[in-house]
Tab-separated table of C-alpha atoms in Angstrom:
chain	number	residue	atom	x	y	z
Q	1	UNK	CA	112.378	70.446	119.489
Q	2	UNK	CA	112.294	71.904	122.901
Q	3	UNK	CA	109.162	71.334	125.719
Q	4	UNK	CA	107.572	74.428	126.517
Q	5	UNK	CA	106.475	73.058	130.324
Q	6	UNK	CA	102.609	74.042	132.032
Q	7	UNK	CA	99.723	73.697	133.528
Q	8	UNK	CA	98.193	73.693	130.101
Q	9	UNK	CA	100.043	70.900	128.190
Q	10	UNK	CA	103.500	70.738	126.266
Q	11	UNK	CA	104.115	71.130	123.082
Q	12	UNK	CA	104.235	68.237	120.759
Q	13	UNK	CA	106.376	67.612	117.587
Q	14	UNK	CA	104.339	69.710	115.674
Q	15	UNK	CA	104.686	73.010	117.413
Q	16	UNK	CA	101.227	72.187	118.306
Q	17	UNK	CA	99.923	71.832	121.838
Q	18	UNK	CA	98.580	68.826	122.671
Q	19	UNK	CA	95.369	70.345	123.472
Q	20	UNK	CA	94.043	71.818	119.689
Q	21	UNK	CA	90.945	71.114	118.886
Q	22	UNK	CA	92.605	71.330	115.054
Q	23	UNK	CA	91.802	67.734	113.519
Q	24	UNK	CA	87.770	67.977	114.988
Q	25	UNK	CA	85.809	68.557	111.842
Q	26	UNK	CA	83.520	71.004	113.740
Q	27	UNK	CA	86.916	73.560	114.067
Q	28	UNK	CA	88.062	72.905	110.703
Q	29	UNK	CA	84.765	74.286	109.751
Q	30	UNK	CA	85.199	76.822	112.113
Q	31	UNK	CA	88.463	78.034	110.313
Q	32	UNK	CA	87.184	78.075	107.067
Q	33	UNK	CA	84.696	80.231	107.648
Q	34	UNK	CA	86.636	83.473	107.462
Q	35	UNK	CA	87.908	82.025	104.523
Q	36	UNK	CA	84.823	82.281	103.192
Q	37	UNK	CA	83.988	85.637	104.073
Q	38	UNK	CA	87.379	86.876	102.372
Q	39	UNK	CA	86.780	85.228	99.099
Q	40	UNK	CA	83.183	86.583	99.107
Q	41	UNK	CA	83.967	90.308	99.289
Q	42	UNK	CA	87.312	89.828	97.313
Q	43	UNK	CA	85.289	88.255	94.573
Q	44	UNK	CA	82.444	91.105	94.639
Q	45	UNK	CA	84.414	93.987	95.310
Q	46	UNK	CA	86.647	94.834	92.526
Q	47	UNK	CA	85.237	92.824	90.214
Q	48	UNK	CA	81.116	94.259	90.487
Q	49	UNK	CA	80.685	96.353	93.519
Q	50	UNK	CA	83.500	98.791	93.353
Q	51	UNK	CA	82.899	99.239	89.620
Q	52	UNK	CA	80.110	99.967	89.466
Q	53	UNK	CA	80.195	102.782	92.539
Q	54	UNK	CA	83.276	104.519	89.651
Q	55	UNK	CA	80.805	104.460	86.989
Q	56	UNK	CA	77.607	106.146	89.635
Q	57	UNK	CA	80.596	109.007	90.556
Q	58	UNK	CA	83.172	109.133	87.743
Q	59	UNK	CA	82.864	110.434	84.436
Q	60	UNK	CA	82.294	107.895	81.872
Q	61	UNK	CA	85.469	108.890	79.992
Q	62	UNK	CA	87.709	108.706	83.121
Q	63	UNK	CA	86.145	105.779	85.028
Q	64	UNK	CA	88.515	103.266	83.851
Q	65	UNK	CA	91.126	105.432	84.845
Q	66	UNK	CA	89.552	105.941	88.648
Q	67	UNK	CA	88.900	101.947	88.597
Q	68	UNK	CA	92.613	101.226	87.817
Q	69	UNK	CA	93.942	104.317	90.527
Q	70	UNK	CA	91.815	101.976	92.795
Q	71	UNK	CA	93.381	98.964	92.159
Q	72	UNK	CA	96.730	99.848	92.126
Q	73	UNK	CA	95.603	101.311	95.217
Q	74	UNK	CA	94.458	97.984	96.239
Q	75	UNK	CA	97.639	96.211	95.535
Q	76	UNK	CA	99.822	98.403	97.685
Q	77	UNK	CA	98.320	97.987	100.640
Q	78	UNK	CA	98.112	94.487	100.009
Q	79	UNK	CA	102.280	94.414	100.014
Q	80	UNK	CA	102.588	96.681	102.776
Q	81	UNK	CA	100.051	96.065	105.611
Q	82	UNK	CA	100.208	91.861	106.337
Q	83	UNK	CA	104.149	92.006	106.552
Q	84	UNK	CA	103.514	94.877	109.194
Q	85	UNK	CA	100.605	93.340	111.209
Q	86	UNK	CA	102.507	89.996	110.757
Q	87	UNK	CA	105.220	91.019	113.130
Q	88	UNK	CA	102.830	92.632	115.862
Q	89	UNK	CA	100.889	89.465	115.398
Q	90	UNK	CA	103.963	87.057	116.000
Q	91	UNK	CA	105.224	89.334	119.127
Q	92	UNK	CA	101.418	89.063	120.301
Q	93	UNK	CA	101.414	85.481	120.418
Q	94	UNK	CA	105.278	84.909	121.436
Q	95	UNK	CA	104.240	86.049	124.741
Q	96	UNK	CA	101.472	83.675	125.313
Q	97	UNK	CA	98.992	86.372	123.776
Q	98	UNK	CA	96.292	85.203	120.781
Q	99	UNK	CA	96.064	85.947	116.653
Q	100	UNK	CA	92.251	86.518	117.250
Q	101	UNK	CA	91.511	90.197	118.820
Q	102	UNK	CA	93.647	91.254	115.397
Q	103	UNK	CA	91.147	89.060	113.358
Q	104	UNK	CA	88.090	90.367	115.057
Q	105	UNK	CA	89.787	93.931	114.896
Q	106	UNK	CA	90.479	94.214	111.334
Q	107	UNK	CA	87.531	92.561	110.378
Q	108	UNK	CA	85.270	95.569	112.276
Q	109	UNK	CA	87.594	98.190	110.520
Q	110	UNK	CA	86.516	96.266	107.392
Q	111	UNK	CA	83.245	96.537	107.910
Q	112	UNK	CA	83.365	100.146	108.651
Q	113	UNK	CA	85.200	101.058	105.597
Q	114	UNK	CA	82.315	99.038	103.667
Q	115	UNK	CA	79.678	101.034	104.777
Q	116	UNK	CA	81.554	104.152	104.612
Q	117	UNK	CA	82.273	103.614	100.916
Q	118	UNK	CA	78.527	102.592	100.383
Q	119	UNK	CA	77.326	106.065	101.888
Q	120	UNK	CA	80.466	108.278	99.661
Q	121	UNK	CA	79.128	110.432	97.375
Q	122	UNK	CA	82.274	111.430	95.436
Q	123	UNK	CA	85.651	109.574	94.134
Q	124	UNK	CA	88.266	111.136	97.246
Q	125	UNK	CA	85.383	110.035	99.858
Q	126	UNK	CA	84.998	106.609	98.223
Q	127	UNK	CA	88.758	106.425	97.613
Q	128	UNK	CA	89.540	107.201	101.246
Q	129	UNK	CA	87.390	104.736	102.820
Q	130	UNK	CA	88.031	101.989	100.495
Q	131	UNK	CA	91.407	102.262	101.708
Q	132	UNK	CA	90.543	101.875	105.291
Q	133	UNK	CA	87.697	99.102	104.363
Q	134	UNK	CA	91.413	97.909	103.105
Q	135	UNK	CA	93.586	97.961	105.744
Q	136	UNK	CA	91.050	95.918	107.750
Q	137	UNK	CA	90.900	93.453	105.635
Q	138	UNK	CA	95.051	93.058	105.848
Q	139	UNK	CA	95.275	93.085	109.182
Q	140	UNK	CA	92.522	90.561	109.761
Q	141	UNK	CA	93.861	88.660	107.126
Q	142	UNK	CA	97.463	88.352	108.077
Q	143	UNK	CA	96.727	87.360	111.568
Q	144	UNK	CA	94.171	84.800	110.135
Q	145	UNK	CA	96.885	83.003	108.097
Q	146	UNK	CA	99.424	83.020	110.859
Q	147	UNK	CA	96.841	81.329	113.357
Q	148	UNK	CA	95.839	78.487	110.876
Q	149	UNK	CA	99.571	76.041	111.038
Q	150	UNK	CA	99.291	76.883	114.951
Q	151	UNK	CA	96.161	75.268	115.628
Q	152	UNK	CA	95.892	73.009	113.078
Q	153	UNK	CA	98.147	69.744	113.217
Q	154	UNK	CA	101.157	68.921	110.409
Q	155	UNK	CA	99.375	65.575	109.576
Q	156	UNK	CA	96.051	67.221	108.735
Q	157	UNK	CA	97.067	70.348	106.638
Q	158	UNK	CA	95.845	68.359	104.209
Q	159	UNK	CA	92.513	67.935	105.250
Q	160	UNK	CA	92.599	71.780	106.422
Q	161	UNK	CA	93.845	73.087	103.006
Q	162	UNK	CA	90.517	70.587	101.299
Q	163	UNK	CA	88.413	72.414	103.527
Q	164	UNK	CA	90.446	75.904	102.928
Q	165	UNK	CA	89.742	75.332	98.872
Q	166	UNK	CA	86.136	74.432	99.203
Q	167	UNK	CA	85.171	77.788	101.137
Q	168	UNK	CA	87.496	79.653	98.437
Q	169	UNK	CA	85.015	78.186	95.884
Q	170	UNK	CA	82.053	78.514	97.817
Q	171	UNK	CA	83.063	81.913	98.186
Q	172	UNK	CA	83.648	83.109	95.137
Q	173	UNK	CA	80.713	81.823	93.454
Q	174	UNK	CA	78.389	83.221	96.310
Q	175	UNK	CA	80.366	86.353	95.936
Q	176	UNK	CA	79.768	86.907	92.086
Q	177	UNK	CA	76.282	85.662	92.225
Q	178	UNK	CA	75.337	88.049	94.438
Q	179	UNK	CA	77.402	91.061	93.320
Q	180	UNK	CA	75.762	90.168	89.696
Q	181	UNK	CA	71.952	89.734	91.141
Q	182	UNK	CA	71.757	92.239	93.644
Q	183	UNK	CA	72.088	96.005	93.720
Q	184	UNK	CA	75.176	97.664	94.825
Q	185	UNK	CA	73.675	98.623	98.346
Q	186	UNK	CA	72.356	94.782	99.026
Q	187	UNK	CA	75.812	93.531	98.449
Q	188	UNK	CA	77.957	95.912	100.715
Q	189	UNK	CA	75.634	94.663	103.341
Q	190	UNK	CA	75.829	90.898	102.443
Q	191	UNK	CA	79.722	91.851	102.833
Q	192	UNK	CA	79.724	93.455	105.799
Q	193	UNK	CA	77.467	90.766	106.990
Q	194	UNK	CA	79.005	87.997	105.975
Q	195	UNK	CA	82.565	89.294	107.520
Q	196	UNK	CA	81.437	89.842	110.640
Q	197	UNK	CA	79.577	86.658	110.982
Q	198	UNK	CA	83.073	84.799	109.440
Q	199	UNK	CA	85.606	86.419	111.328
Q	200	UNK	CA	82.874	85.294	114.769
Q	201	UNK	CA	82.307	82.092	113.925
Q	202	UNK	CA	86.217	81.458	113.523
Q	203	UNK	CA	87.070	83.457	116.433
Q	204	UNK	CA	84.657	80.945	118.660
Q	205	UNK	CA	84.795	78.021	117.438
Q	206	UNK	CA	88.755	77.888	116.909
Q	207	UNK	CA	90.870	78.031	120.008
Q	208	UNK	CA	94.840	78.701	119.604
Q	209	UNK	CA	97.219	77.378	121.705
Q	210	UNK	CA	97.404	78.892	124.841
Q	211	UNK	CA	101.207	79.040	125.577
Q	212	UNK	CA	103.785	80.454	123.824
Q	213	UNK	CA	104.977	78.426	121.216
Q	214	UNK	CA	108.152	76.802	121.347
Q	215	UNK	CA	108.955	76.629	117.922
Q	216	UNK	CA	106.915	78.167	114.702
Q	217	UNK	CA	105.956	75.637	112.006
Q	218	UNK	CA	108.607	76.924	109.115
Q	219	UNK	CA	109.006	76.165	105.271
Q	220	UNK	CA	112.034	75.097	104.451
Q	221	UNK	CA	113.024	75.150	100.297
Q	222	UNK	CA	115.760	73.044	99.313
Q	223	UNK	CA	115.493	74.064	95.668
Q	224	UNK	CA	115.328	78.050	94.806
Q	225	UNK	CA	115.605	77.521	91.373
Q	226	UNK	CA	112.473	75.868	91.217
Q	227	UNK	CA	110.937	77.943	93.849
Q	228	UNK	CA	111.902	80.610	91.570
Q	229	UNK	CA	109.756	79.239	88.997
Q	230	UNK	CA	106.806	78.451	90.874
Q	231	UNK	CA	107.015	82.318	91.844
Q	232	UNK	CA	107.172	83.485	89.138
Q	233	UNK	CA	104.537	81.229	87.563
Q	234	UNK	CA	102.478	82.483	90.252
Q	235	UNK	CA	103.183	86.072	89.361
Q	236	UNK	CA	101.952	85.752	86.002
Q	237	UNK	CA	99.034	83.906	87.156
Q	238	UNK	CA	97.466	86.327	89.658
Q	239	UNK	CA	98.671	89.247	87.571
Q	240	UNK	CA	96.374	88.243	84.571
Q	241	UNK	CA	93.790	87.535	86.706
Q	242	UNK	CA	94.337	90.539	88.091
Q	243	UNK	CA	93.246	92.156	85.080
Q	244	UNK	CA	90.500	90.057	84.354
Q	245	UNK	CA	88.237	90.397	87.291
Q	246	UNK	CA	89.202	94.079	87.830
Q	247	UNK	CA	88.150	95.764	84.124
Q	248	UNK	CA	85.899	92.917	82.954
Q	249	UNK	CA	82.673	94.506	83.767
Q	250	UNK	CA	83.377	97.657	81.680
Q	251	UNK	CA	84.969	95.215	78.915
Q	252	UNK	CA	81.227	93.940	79.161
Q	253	UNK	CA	79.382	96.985	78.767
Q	254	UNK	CA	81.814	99.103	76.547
Q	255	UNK	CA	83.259	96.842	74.237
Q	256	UNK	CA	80.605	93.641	73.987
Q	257	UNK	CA	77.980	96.077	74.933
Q	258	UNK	CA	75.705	94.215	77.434
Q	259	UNK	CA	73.132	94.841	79.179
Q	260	UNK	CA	73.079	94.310	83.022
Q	261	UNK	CA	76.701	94.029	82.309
Q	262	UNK	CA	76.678	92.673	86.124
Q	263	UNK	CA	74.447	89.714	86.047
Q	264	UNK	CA	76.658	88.223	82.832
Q	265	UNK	CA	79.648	88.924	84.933
């Protein structure tokens, strides 16, 4: 691998500089805690929040119909916008430039979105700013994954992806819990709140190498045919899931008939 010469260090084996903080404990914690955000609002959103803001606007014939318009919605932007922000992110940081300003950036357009979908009053209002509450989310998302190989060392992606899984969980849990306990309007501002204060913590306690890397840590597969497998494994996977977490409130109230369909979510 080739030296990338300066007053700030070389860069090692790894493609990272000599200088990241990546194997102290304290920044590990530091980049989980975006990590935890996401999985928060991703776990209240469509699966409680969102929901339930249909069913206050829609009709209750058509709200399943509005909820799945939404998701599909959803799922577009999630294919489009990272691939897009990926590539200003990478020319961003191949001249010497950080992933974080897109992190704090999209996480602000997030939080907009949120409270603009809080405030709507009808489906094209809520519609419109769920999308942008969206598009944040992608662009601080993409260049959050792109920073994490950079400033954390090969030999402890392991220890990164334990802490990684543990704020996925944490997440999640904290996310339902709340969604089911609280009132719609509490938990768009536990979102918004716990974004911002995510995507800050990260962005101060995690420093990124500051000169251009020489090389990008790459994945190299040596066997499609299983890759193919484990793709589309993973296809089936997230698709059901998918399904689950999206229509499983109404399935609650309409078909088991439940009260507070949201807390036994």
């Amino acid at each position: 691998m080739s030296r990338a010469n300066g007053r700030h260090g070389a860069a090692g084996r790894e493609g990272v500089p000599a200088d990241s903080p990546g194997a102290a404990p304290v920044n590990q914690v530091g980049l989980a805690a975006y990590w935890f955000s996401l999985n928060f609002q991703t776990a209240s959103l469509l699966t409680i929040v969102i929901p339930e803001t249909v069913t206050r606007l829609a009709a209750q014939t058509s709200r399943t119909t509005q909820l799945a318009r939404l998701a599909a919605l959803s799922a577009v932007i999630a294919m489009l916008v990272p691939p897009l922000i990926g590539v200003v992110s990478d020319k961003i940081r191949a001249r010497g430039g950080a992933r974080r300003p897109l992190l704090v950036f999209g996480t602000l357009v997030n939080m907009a979105g949120l409270y603009a979908v809080m405030q709507s009053d009808e489906l094209l209002s809520l519609a419109s700013w769920f999308v942008v509450a969206l598009i944040g989310q992608s662009i601080a998302t993409a260049a959050y994954q792109a920073m994490m190989p950079e400033v954390v060392p090969r030999r402890r992606w392991g220890l990164a992806s334990g802490y990684m899984a543990v704020a996925s969980l944490a997440g999640t849990v904290a996310g339902l819990a709340v969604a089911g306990l609280e009132g719609p309007t509490t938990v768009y501002w536990t979102m918004m709140g716990t974004a911002g204060a995510g995507a800050a913590y990260t962005s101060v306690t995690v420093r990124e190498p500051r000169t251009p890397l020489a090389e990008r840590p790459r994945v190299h597969i040596n066997d499609w045919r299983r890759f193919g497998w484990v793709f589309v494994a993973r296809f089936l996977v997230i698709f059901g899931q998918t399904i689950l977490i999206t229509f499983v409130l109404y399935f609650f109230e309409d078909g088991l008939h439940v009260r507070q369909a949201a807390g036994g979510t």
